[in-house]
């Protein structure tokens, strides 16, 4: 099958549209015809090789919504025609301890959609059937893409750790991840505080569900307040102030890929049994729960659409932080 992909030939290069042959789907794999694909900050990090794991030519895109058009051995052909989503992970071993326990996002041999594989800025993409999830009725395919990376990334700390609805949750950063974290935490039942450096986003943060909006510079004055801080920012913060704002047994959950070490003192952890955690996306089971939760609570990404042909413009604007709150690139026939 001939397909078209948008690929970066080398680090920091702009994407070029080229023809490629899509390999046949292997056992338990299926091929999606891409309808929509969100643009995530991790796509920029991979294009620029910021994490040192990129392989070129590189086809980014890991917030895919597409239609199943062909299936490999072992996949029921009845799934052809279904609309499914695909996120950061395209495959895992399904045999190791983590996979058998239902935490297959922690599998030691998982395959990331855009690491050594061809991602979703393309006419077609392939993945293991169990890492693609059928969109439930009531979820608009045109905006659902960002749920598969940004959405599940911020839903995981709530669902996988069974956070109490009585918790006071702070979300740092009101962007692609943060605007969804605010919606999830509010619908979960928590008291929600948005922490931002940009006061102009206060009204929108309240619309997304924040009870309170505060500037990050006010944090040092807040002591012992939050049970959970979901940090989506990828810049260094005033870490002692962040730890000091945690309640006894409070937890900082790190999601932003800040490249510098997180500097905290031992007594920040010891004194009130505080902790620091992090997580990479989540399991197919949690993906399904998230979509059910989104339909029930009318949670959706706020997106700006561009045709896939304008992917370089979207990349350039995301570099400048000029998007509210996520780009979705649409396949235009
Ligand atoms: Zn992502
Ligand atoms: Zn495994």
Short mmCIF file of C-alpha atoms and ligand atoms in Angstrom, two decimals:
data_model
loop_
_atom_site.label_atom_id
_atom_site.label_comp_id
_atom_site.label_asym_id
_atom_site.label_seq_id
_atom_site.Cartn_x
_atom_site.Cartn_y
_atom_site.Cartn_z
CA UNK A 1 0.00 0.00 0.00
CA UNK A 2 1.36 3.45 -0.94
CA UNK A 3 0.94 6.04 1.77
CA UNK A 4 2.05 9.60 2.37
CA UNK A 5 3.92 10.72 5.48
CA UNK A 6 5.23 14.00 6.85
CA UNK A 7 8.80 13.40 7.92
CA UNK A 8 11.77 15.28 9.37
CA UNK A 9 14.99 14.24 7.59
CA UNK A 10 17.23 15.41 10.44
CA UNK A 11 17.08 17.15 13.82
CA UNK A 12 15.16 20.48 13.78
CA UNK A 13 14.30 20.07 10.05
CA UNK A 14 10.84 21.06 8.89
CA UNK A 15 8.55 18.24 7.80
CA UNK A 16 8.39 17.19 4.15
CA UNK A 17 5.54 15.26 2.60
CA UNK A 18 6.83 12.07 0.94
CA UNK A 19 5.45 8.82 -0.43
CA UNK A 20 6.25 5.66 1.47
CA UNK A 21 5.24 2.02 1.46
CA UNK A 22 3.41 1.03 4.63
CA UNK A 23 4.50 -2.40 5.76
CA UNK A 24 1.74 -4.96 6.03
CA UNK A 25 0.17 -5.19 9.49
CA UNK A 26 1.90 -7.94 11.48
CA UNK A 27 0.22 -10.40 13.87
CA UNK A 28 -2.32 -8.61 16.12
CA UNK A 29 -1.70 -5.31 14.30
CA UNK A 30 -4.10 -3.13 12.38
CA UNK A 31 -3.80 -0.14 10.06
CA UNK A 32 -5.63 3.12 10.70
CA UNK A 33 -6.40 5.61 7.96
CA UNK A 34 -5.58 8.84 9.81
CA UNK A 35 -8.49 11.30 10.07
CA UNK A 36 -7.11 13.68 12.72
CA UNK A 37 -3.90 13.91 14.71
CA UNK A 38 -3.07 16.25 17.59
CA UNK A 39 0.29 17.99 17.92
CA UNK A 40 2.01 17.38 21.26
CA UNK A 41 5.05 19.12 22.72
CA UNK A 42 6.77 15.71 22.68
CA UNK A 43 6.57 15.79 18.87
CA UNK A 44 8.72 18.93 18.96
CA UNK A 45 11.16 17.30 21.39
CA UNK A 46 11.43 14.28 19.09
CA UNK A 47 11.86 16.38 15.90
CA UNK A 48 14.63 18.34 17.66
CA UNK A 49 16.13 15.18 19.27
CA UNK A 50 15.98 16.90 22.68
CA UNK A 51 15.88 13.51 24.42
CA UNK A 52 18.59 11.85 22.28
CA UNK A 53 16.33 8.96 21.17
CA UNK A 54 15.13 10.19 17.76
CA UNK A 55 15.69 8.19 14.57
CA UNK A 56 15.51 9.90 11.18
CA UNK A 57 13.68 10.18 8.95
CA UNK A 58 11.17 10.78 11.73
CA UNK A 59 7.41 10.90 11.27
CA UNK A 60 5.87 12.53 14.36
CA UNK A 61 2.22 12.46 15.49
CA UNK A 62 0.93 10.37 18.40
CA UNK A 63 -2.58 11.69 19.10
CA UNK A 64 -4.27 9.84 16.28
CA UNK A 65 -7.92 9.29 15.47
CA UNK A 66 -8.40 7.06 12.46
CA UNK A 67 -10.52 4.45 10.73
CA UNK A 68 -9.45 0.81 10.70
CA UNK A 69 -8.80 -0.11 7.07
CA UNK A 70 -6.87 -3.38 7.29
CA UNK A 71 -5.91 -5.99 9.86
CA UNK A 72 -3.09 -8.46 10.34
CA UNK A 73 -3.23 -12.15 11.31
CA UNK A 74 -5.15 -12.76 14.52
CA UNK A 75 -7.30 -9.62 14.28
CA UNK A 76 -11.05 -10.02 13.70
CA UNK A 77 -11.88 -8.37 10.36
CA UNK A 78 -15.16 -7.13 11.92
CA UNK A 79 -13.16 -4.21 13.37
CA UNK A 80 -12.61 -2.79 9.87
CA UNK A 81 -14.44 0.53 9.69
CA UNK A 82 -14.25 1.27 13.43
CA UNK A 83 -13.00 4.69 14.52
CA UNK A 84 -10.13 4.22 16.97
CA UNK A 85 -7.59 6.35 18.79
CA UNK A 86 -3.86 5.77 19.22
CA UNK A 87 -1.47 7.53 21.58
CA UNK A 88 2.21 7.41 22.58
CA UNK A 89 2.36 3.61 22.74
CA UNK A 90 1.81 1.33 19.72
CA UNK A 91 2.72 -2.03 21.20
CA UNK A 92 3.96 -3.94 24.25
CA UNK A 93 4.90 -7.59 24.89
CA UNK A 94 1.63 -8.66 26.67
CA UNK A 95 3.66 -11.36 28.50
CA UNK A 96 5.76 -9.62 31.15
CA UNK A 97 4.72 -9.02 34.76
CA UNK A 98 3.63 -5.42 34.04
CA UNK A 99 1.61 -6.38 30.97
CA UNK A 100 -0.12 -9.24 32.81
CA UNK A 101 -0.86 -6.94 35.76
CA UNK A 102 -2.61 -4.40 33.53
CA UNK A 103 0.15 -1.80 33.67
CA UNK A 104 1.43 -2.47 30.17
CA UNK A 105 2.50 1.19 29.82
CA UNK A 106 5.38 0.12 32.12
CA UNK A 107 6.37 -2.84 29.90
CA UNK A 108 10.13 -3.08 29.38
CA UNK A 109 9.77 -3.73 25.67
CA UNK A 110 7.03 -1.33 24.69
CA UNK A 111 7.04 0.35 21.32
CA UNK A 112 6.49 4.09 21.18
CA UNK A 113 4.49 5.32 18.20
CA UNK A 114 7.17 7.77 17.00
CA UNK A 115 10.37 6.08 18.22
CA UNK A 116 11.66 3.86 15.41
CA UNK A 117 8.13 3.66 14.01
CA UNK A 118 6.16 5.86 11.67
CA UNK A 119 3.75 8.14 13.50
CA UNK A 120 0.41 9.75 12.77
CA UNK A 121 1.30 12.73 10.57
CA UNK A 122 0.61 10.48 7.64
CA UNK A 123 -2.23 9.07 5.59
CA UNK A 124 -1.99 5.75 7.51
CA UNK A 125 -0.40 4.38 10.67
CA UNK A 126 -0.21 0.88 12.12
CA UNK A 127 -0.31 -0.34 15.72
CA UNK A 128 -1.07 -3.36 17.90
CA UNK A 129 -4.86 -3.73 18.06
CA UNK A 130 -4.96 -3.53 21.88
CA UNK A 131 -3.14 -0.18 21.94
CA UNK A 132 -5.85 1.32 19.74
CA UNK A 133 -9.09 2.09 21.49
CA UNK A 134 -12.56 2.37 19.97
CA UNK A 135 -14.04 5.83 20.40
CA UNK A 136 -17.25 5.63 22.41
CA UNK A 137 -20.42 7.20 21.15
CA UNK A 138 -20.65 10.81 22.28
CA UNK A 139 -16.97 11.57 21.79
CA UNK A 140 -16.34 13.79 18.76
CA UNK A 141 -13.56 12.18 16.63
CA UNK A 142 -12.49 15.64 15.40
CA UNK A 143 -11.37 16.74 18.89
CA UNK A 144 -10.67 13.40 20.61
CA UNK A 145 -7.05 12.98 19.40
CA UNK A 146 -5.40 14.99 22.22
CA UNK A 147 -7.04 12.74 24.81
CA UNK A 148 -4.73 9.91 23.69
CA UNK A 149 -1.58 11.66 24.89
CA UNK A 150 -2.29 14.91 26.75
CA UNK A 151 -5.54 13.58 28.21
CA UNK A 152 -4.39 10.19 29.47
CA UNK A 153 -1.16 11.70 30.80
CA UNK A 154 -3.09 13.92 33.23
CA UNK A 155 -5.95 11.45 33.88
CA UNK A 156 -3.46 8.74 34.97
CA UNK A 157 -2.43 10.40 38.26
CA UNK A 158 -6.10 10.54 39.28
CA UNK A 159 -7.33 7.12 38.14
CA UNK A 160 -4.21 5.00 38.62
CA UNK A 161 -3.64 6.28 42.17
CA UNK A 162 -7.34 6.45 43.09
CA UNK A 163 -7.10 10.04 44.31
CA UNK A 164 -9.77 10.95 46.88
CA UNK A 165 -12.50 13.28 45.63
CA UNK A 166 -11.88 15.21 48.88
CA UNK A 167 -8.32 16.02 47.77
CA UNK A 168 -7.17 19.53 47.05
CA UNK A 169 -5.44 19.30 43.68
CA UNK A 170 -3.23 21.94 42.11
CA UNK A 171 -2.43 21.95 38.40
CA UNK A 172 0.73 23.76 37.30
CA UNK A 173 0.57 25.08 33.73
CA UNK A 174 -2.62 25.82 31.77
CA UNK A 175 -1.67 24.41 28.38
CA UNK A 176 -2.33 21.30 26.32
CA UNK A 177 -2.10 19.04 29.39
CA UNK A 178 -3.16 21.49 32.08
CA UNK A 179 -6.47 22.55 30.51
CA UNK A 180 -7.51 18.89 30.53
CA UNK A 181 -6.15 18.25 34.04
CA UNK A 182 -8.37 21.06 35.36
CA UNK A 183 -11.45 19.51 33.74
CA UNK A 184 -10.64 16.01 35.02
CA UNK A 185 -9.84 17.07 38.60
CA UNK A 186 -13.01 19.18 38.82
CA UNK A 187 -15.23 16.37 37.53
CA UNK A 188 -13.42 13.94 39.90
CA UNK A 189 -14.85 16.02 42.75
CA UNK A 190 -11.66 17.67 43.98
CA UNK A 191 -11.04 21.26 45.02
CA UNK A 192 -8.96 22.56 42.11
CA UNK A 193 -6.35 25.30 41.98
CA UNK A 194 -4.68 26.40 38.74
CA UNK A 195 -1.12 27.69 39.10
CA UNK A 196 0.17 29.74 36.18
CA UNK A 197 2.71 32.36 35.18
CA UNK A 198 0.16 33.91 32.81
CA UNK A 199 -2.59 35.81 34.63
CA UNK A 200 -4.44 36.39 31.34
CA UNK A 201 -5.48 32.72 31.38
CA UNK A 202 -7.33 33.05 34.72
CA UNK A 203 -10.84 33.30 33.28
CA UNK A 204 -10.31 30.34 30.98
CA UNK A 205 -8.82 28.30 33.82
CA UNK A 206 -12.01 28.91 35.82
CA UNK A 207 -14.07 27.88 32.82
CA UNK A 208 -12.07 24.62 32.67
CA UNK A 209 -13.00 23.97 36.29
CA UNK A 210 -10.49 25.72 38.57
CA UNK A 211 -12.04 26.96 41.82
CA UNK A 212 -8.95 29.11 42.41
CA UNK A 213 -6.30 30.58 40.12
CA UNK A 214 -2.95 31.69 41.50
CA UNK A 215 0.29 32.98 40.06
CA UNK A 216 3.26 30.66 40.59
CA UNK A 217 5.14 33.52 42.24
CA UNK A 218 2.57 33.45 45.07
CA UNK A 219 3.46 29.83 45.88
CA UNK A 220 6.11 30.50 48.58
CA UNK A 221 3.38 32.11 50.74
CA UNK A 222 1.25 28.94 50.61
CA UNK A 223 2.17 26.31 53.16
CA UNK A 224 0.73 22.82 53.56
CA UNK A 225 -2.16 23.30 51.19
CA UNK A 226 -2.26 20.72 48.37
CA UNK A 227 -2.75 16.96 48.58
CA UNK A 228 -1.62 16.54 44.97
CA UNK A 229 0.22 18.84 42.61
CA UNK A 230 0.04 17.79 38.96
CA UNK A 231 2.96 19.56 37.34
CA UNK A 232 2.68 19.87 33.55
CA UNK A 233 5.38 22.56 33.20
CA UNK A 234 8.66 21.54 31.59
CA UNK A 235 10.71 24.33 33.13
CA UNK A 236 12.41 24.26 36.53
CA UNK A 237 10.20 25.59 39.35
CA UNK A 238 10.98 26.95 42.80
CA UNK A 239 11.10 23.36 44.10
CA UNK A 240 11.37 24.16 47.84
CA UNK A 241 8.25 26.37 47.47
CA UNK A 242 6.43 23.59 45.58
CA UNK A 243 7.26 21.05 48.31
CA UNK A 244 6.33 23.50 51.06
CA UNK A 245 2.88 23.99 49.52
CA UNK A 246 2.11 20.27 49.87
CA UNK A 247 -0.11 19.14 52.74
CA UNK A 248 1.09 16.37 55.07
CA UNK A 249 1.35 13.18 52.95
CA UNK A 250 0.97 15.39 49.87
CA UNK A 251 2.47 14.38 46.55
CA UNK A 252 4.12 16.23 43.69
CA UNK A 253 3.34 14.37 40.45
CA UNK A 254 5.73 15.35 37.68
CA UNK A 255 4.54 15.16 34.06
CA UNK A 256 6.45 17.98 32.37
CA UNK A 257 9.74 16.67 30.95
CA UNK A 258 11.99 19.21 32.67
CA UNK A 259 15.56 18.43 31.63
CA UNK A 260 17.30 19.67 34.81
CA UNK A 261 17.27 17.58 38.03
CA UNK A 262 14.49 18.35 40.51
CA UNK A 263 16.34 19.71 43.56
CA UNK A 264 14.60 19.08 46.89
CA UNK A 265 15.92 18.74 50.43
CA UNK A 266 15.59 15.49 52.38
CA UNK A 267 13.47 17.21 55.02
CA UNK A 268 11.00 18.35 52.33
CA UNK A 269 10.18 14.62 52.07
CA UNK A 270 10.75 13.47 55.65
CA UNK A 271 8.95 16.10 57.72
CA UNK A 272 5.40 15.56 56.53
CA UNK A 273 5.85 12.28 54.61
CA UNK A 274 5.59 14.09 51.31
CA UNK A 275 6.54 12.37 48.06
CA UNK A 276 7.43 12.97 44.43
CA UNK A 277 6.11 10.70 41.68
CA UNK A 278 5.81 10.71 37.90
CA UNK A 279 4.15 8.59 35.21
CA UNK A 280 4.27 7.85 31.48
CA UNK A 281 0.82 7.84 29.80
CA UNK A 282 -1.25 4.84 31.05
CA UNK A 283 -2.64 1.43 30.17
CA UNK A 284 -5.28 0.60 27.53
CA UNK A 285 -7.67 -0.09 30.43
CA UNK A 286 -7.23 3.41 31.82
CA UNK A 287 -7.59 4.85 28.30
CA UNK A 288 -11.01 3.23 28.10
CA UNK A 289 -11.99 4.53 31.55
CA UNK A 290 -10.88 8.04 30.57
CA UNK A 291 -13.07 8.08 27.49
CA UNK A 292 -16.08 6.88 29.45
CA UNK A 293 -15.38 9.64 32.01
CA UNK A 294 -15.08 12.25 29.24
CA UNK A 295 -18.44 11.30 27.75
CA UNK A 296 -20.16 11.26 31.18
CA UNK A 297 -18.79 14.68 32.20
CA UNK A 298 -18.68 16.33 28.77
CA UNK A 299 -14.91 16.81 28.96
CA UNK A 300 -13.14 17.66 25.73
CA UNK A 301 -9.91 19.18 24.54
CA UNK A 302 -10.17 22.77 23.36
CA UNK A 303 -8.49 22.60 19.99
CA UNK A 304 -7.51 24.70 17.02
CA UNK A 305 -7.82 22.89 13.68
CA UNK A 306 -5.43 23.16 10.76
CA UNK A 307 -5.19 21.00 7.64
CA UNK A 308 -2.35 18.45 7.84
CA UNK A 309 -0.71 20.30 4.94
CA UNK A 310 -0.08 23.15 7.40
CA UNK A 311 1.67 20.98 9.99
CA UNK A 312 4.87 23.08 9.80
CA UNK A 313 2.91 26.22 10.65
CA UNK A 314 1.40 24.43 13.65
CA UNK A 315 4.87 23.29 14.78
CA UNK A 316 6.26 26.79 14.47
CA UNK A 317 3.36 28.28 16.46
CA UNK A 318 3.60 25.61 19.18
CA UNK A 319 7.31 26.43 19.55
CA UNK A 320 6.21 29.99 20.36
CA UNK A 321 3.47 28.75 22.71
CA UNK A 322 0.90 30.30 20.38
CA UNK A 323 -2.01 27.86 20.71
CA UNK A 324 -5.04 27.55 22.94
CA UNK A 325 -4.82 24.74 23.83
CA UNK A 326 -3.95 22.06 21.30
CA UNK A 327 -3.55 21.83 17.54
CA UNK A 328 -5.37 19.09 15.70
CA UNK A 329 -4.21 18.48 12.14
CA UNK A 330 -6.99 17.28 9.88
CA UNK A 331 -6.65 14.99 6.87
CA UNK A 332 -8.25 16.89 4.01
CA UNK A 333 -9.38 14.71 1.13
ZN1 LIG B 1 2.41 13.49 23.60
ZN1 LIG B 2 5.27 -6.39 28.64
#
